[in-house]
Amino acid sequence: MPRTITGVVIHCAATPNGKPFTRADIDAMHRQRGFHRQPAAITRYKTVLGHELPSIGYHYVIELDGSLKPGRHPEEIGAHVQGSNSKTLGVCLIGTDRFTLDQWATLRNLIANLKQQYPTASVLGHRDYSPDLDGDGVVERNEWLKICPGFDVKTWLAGGMRPLADHLQEAPCNLIA
Ligand SMILES: [Zn+2]
C-alpha cells in the first residue's frame, strides 16, 4: 500500500549561501541530530536510491550545481517537519536564502513532477507549518523554522516557479566551467 502524500515541504539546509554542501553532509548533520532510517528500508532501497546513508531525513536534496540527489525513498517517512512527517515529502535546497539558477531549475522540475504524481498534495515551505505539539522527535531550531526555506513558496508558485530575483545566488567559482 503506497504511502499517502498530502504535502510537499520545501526546506533549506541553513548552510552558507553558495558554499558547497552535499547529501552526505546532510546525512552527517542529521545523524548528529539523532535521525535514523529503518535498517530494512536502507537495504530495500539502496539500489534505487544509489546510497545507503543511514540518517538523512529529506527525500530530495538539490545541490548548488542543480543536481537532484535522492535521500529517503518516497515510501519512507521522512524526518524534516515536526508533526507532519507521516504524509509529506521533504525537499532540501543547499544554502539558506539564495539559490543558484541551476537549483531553481531543478526545484521547478521536481515540484512539477511531484504535482503530477500527487495532484492533491499541497506545496509549502517549512515555515508555513506551525510548530507541532505532539513531540514526534524531530526538533528544529526555532530560528531555523522561522526562515526555512528562506523564501516565500506561495509567491514562487504564483510567479510560475521562476527564480526569485531576491533569492538568487551566483554560482561559486568552482562550479563555473
Ligand atoms: Zn526546514
CSV table of C-alpha atoms in Angstrom, one decimal, residues 29-139:
chain,number,residue,atom,x,y,z
A,29,MET,CA,24.2,16.6,10.2
A,30,HIS,CA,21.0,14.5,10.6
A,31,ARG,CA,23.0,11.7,12.3
A,32,GLN,CA,24.2,14.2,14.9
A,33,ARG,CA,20.6,15.2,15.5
A,34,GLY,CA,19.7,11.6,16.1
A,35,PHE,CA,17.7,10.8,13.0
A,36,HIS,CA,17.8,7.3,11.6
A,37,ARG,CA,16.3,5.4,8.7
A,38,GLN,CA,14.8,2.0,9.3
A,39,PRO,CA,17.5,-0.6,8.5
A,40,ALA,CA,15.1,-2.6,6.4
A,41,ALA,CA,14.4,0.5,4.2
A,42,ILE,CA,18.1,1.2,3.8
A,43,THR,CA,18.6,-2.3,2.4
A,44,ARG,CA,15.4,-2.4,0.3
A,45,TYR,CA,16.0,0.9,-1.4
A,46,LYS,CA,19.8,1.0,-1.7
A,47,THR,CA,19.8,0.2,-5.4
A,48,VAL,CA,17.0,2.6,-6.4
A,49,LEU,CA,18.4,5.4,-4.3
A,50,GLY,CA,22.1,4.7,-5.1
A,51,HIS,CA,23.2,5.1,-1.5
A,52,GLU,CA,22.9,3.5,2.0
A,53,LEU,CA,23.0,6.7,4.0
A,54,PRO,CA,21.7,5.9,7.5
A,55,SER,CA,20.2,9.2,8.7
A,56,ILE,CA,19.2,11.7,6.0
A,57,GLY,CA,15.7,13.0,6.8
A,58,TYR,CA,14.8,14.6,3.5
A,59,HIS,CA,13.5,12.8,0.4
A,60,TYR,CA,15.4,15.0,-2.1
A,61,VAL,CA,18.4,17.3,-1.9
A,62,ILE,CA,19.2,19.9,-4.5
A,63,GLU,CA,22.9,20.7,-4.6
A,64,LEU,CA,24.4,24.0,-5.8
A,65,ASP,CA,25.1,22.7,-9.3
A,66,GLY,CA,21.4,21.7,-9.6
A,67,SER,CA,22.0,18.0,-9.1
A,68,LEU,CA,19.0,16.3,-7.6
A,69,LYS,CA,20.1,13.7,-5.0
A,70,PRO,CA,17.6,11.2,-3.5
A,71,GLY,CA,17.6,11.0,0.2
A,72,ARG,CA,14.9,8.8,1.7
A,73,HIS,CA,12.7,6.8,-0.6
A,74,PRO,CA,9.2,8.4,-1.1
A,75,GLU,CA,7.7,5.3,0.7
A,76,GLU,CA,9.8,6.1,3.8
A,77,ILE,CA,8.5,8.5,6.3
A,78,GLY,CA,10.9,11.4,6.5
A,79,ALA,CA,12.3,13.5,9.3
A,80,HIS,CA,12.0,17.1,8.3
A,81,VAL,CA,8.8,18.7,9.5
A,82,GLN,CA,7.9,18.2,13.1
A,83,GLY,CA,4.4,16.7,13.5
A,84,SER,CA,3.8,16.4,9.7
A,85,ASN,CA,6.2,13.8,8.6
A,86,SER,CA,3.9,10.9,8.0
A,87,LYS,CA,2.2,12.2,4.9
A,88,THR,CA,4.7,14.6,3.4
A,89,LEU,CA,7.8,14.6,1.3
A,90,GLY,CA,10.8,16.8,2.2
A,91,VAL,CA,12.9,18.7,-0.4
A,92,CYS,CA,16.0,20.5,0.7
A,93,LEU,CA,17.9,23.2,-1.1
A,94,ILE,CA,21.6,23.7,-0.1
A,95,GLY,CA,22.0,27.3,1.1
A,96,THR,CA,19.9,29.5,3.3
A,97,ASP,CA,18.0,32.1,1.3
A,98,ARG,CA,19.9,32.4,-2.0
A,99,PHE,CA,20.0,29.6,-4.6
A,100,THR,CA,21.7,29.2,-8.0
A,101,LEU,CA,19.8,29.2,-11.3
A,102,ASP,CA,20.5,25.5,-11.6
A,103,GLN,CA,18.9,24.9,-8.2
A,104,TRP,CA,15.9,26.9,-9.1
A,105,ALA,CA,15.5,25.0,-12.4
A,106,THR,CA,15.8,21.6,-10.6
A,107,LEU,CA,13.3,22.7,-8.0
A,108,ARG,CA,10.8,23.7,-10.6
A,109,ASN,CA,11.2,20.4,-12.5
A,110,LEU,CA,10.9,18.4,-9.3
A,111,ILE,CA,7.9,20.2,-8.0
A,112,ALA,CA,6.2,20.0,-11.4
A,113,ASN,CA,6.8,16.2,-11.4
A,114,LEU,CA,5.6,15.8,-7.8
A,115,LYS,CA,2.4,17.8,-8.5
A,116,GLN,CA,1.6,15.4,-11.4
A,117,GLN,CA,2.3,12.4,-9.2
A,118,TYR,CA,0.4,13.8,-6.2
A,119,PRO,CA,-2.2,16.1,-7.7
A,120,THR,CA,-3.9,16.8,-4.4
A,121,ALA,CA,-0.7,17.5,-2.3
A,122,SER,CA,0.0,21.0,-1.1
A,123,VAL,CA,3.3,22.6,-1.8
A,124,LEU,CA,4.5,24.7,1.1
A,125,GLY,CA,7.6,25.9,2.8
A,126,HIS,CA,8.7,24.6,6.2
A,127,ARG,CA,7.9,27.9,7.8
A,128,ASP,CA,4.2,27.6,6.6
A,129,TYR,CA,3.8,24.7,9.1
A,130,SER,CA,3.0,25.6,12.7
A,131,PRO,CA,5.4,24.1,15.2
A,132,ASP,CA,4.0,20.8,16.3
A,133,LEU,CA,3.0,19.9,19.8
A,134,ASP,CA,3.0,16.1,19.6
A,135,GLY,CA,6.7,15.8,20.1
A,136,ASP,CA,7.4,13.2,17.4
A,137,GLY,CA,11.1,13.5,17.9
A,138,VAL,CA,12.0,16.0,15.2
A,139,VAL,CA,13.5,19.1,16.8
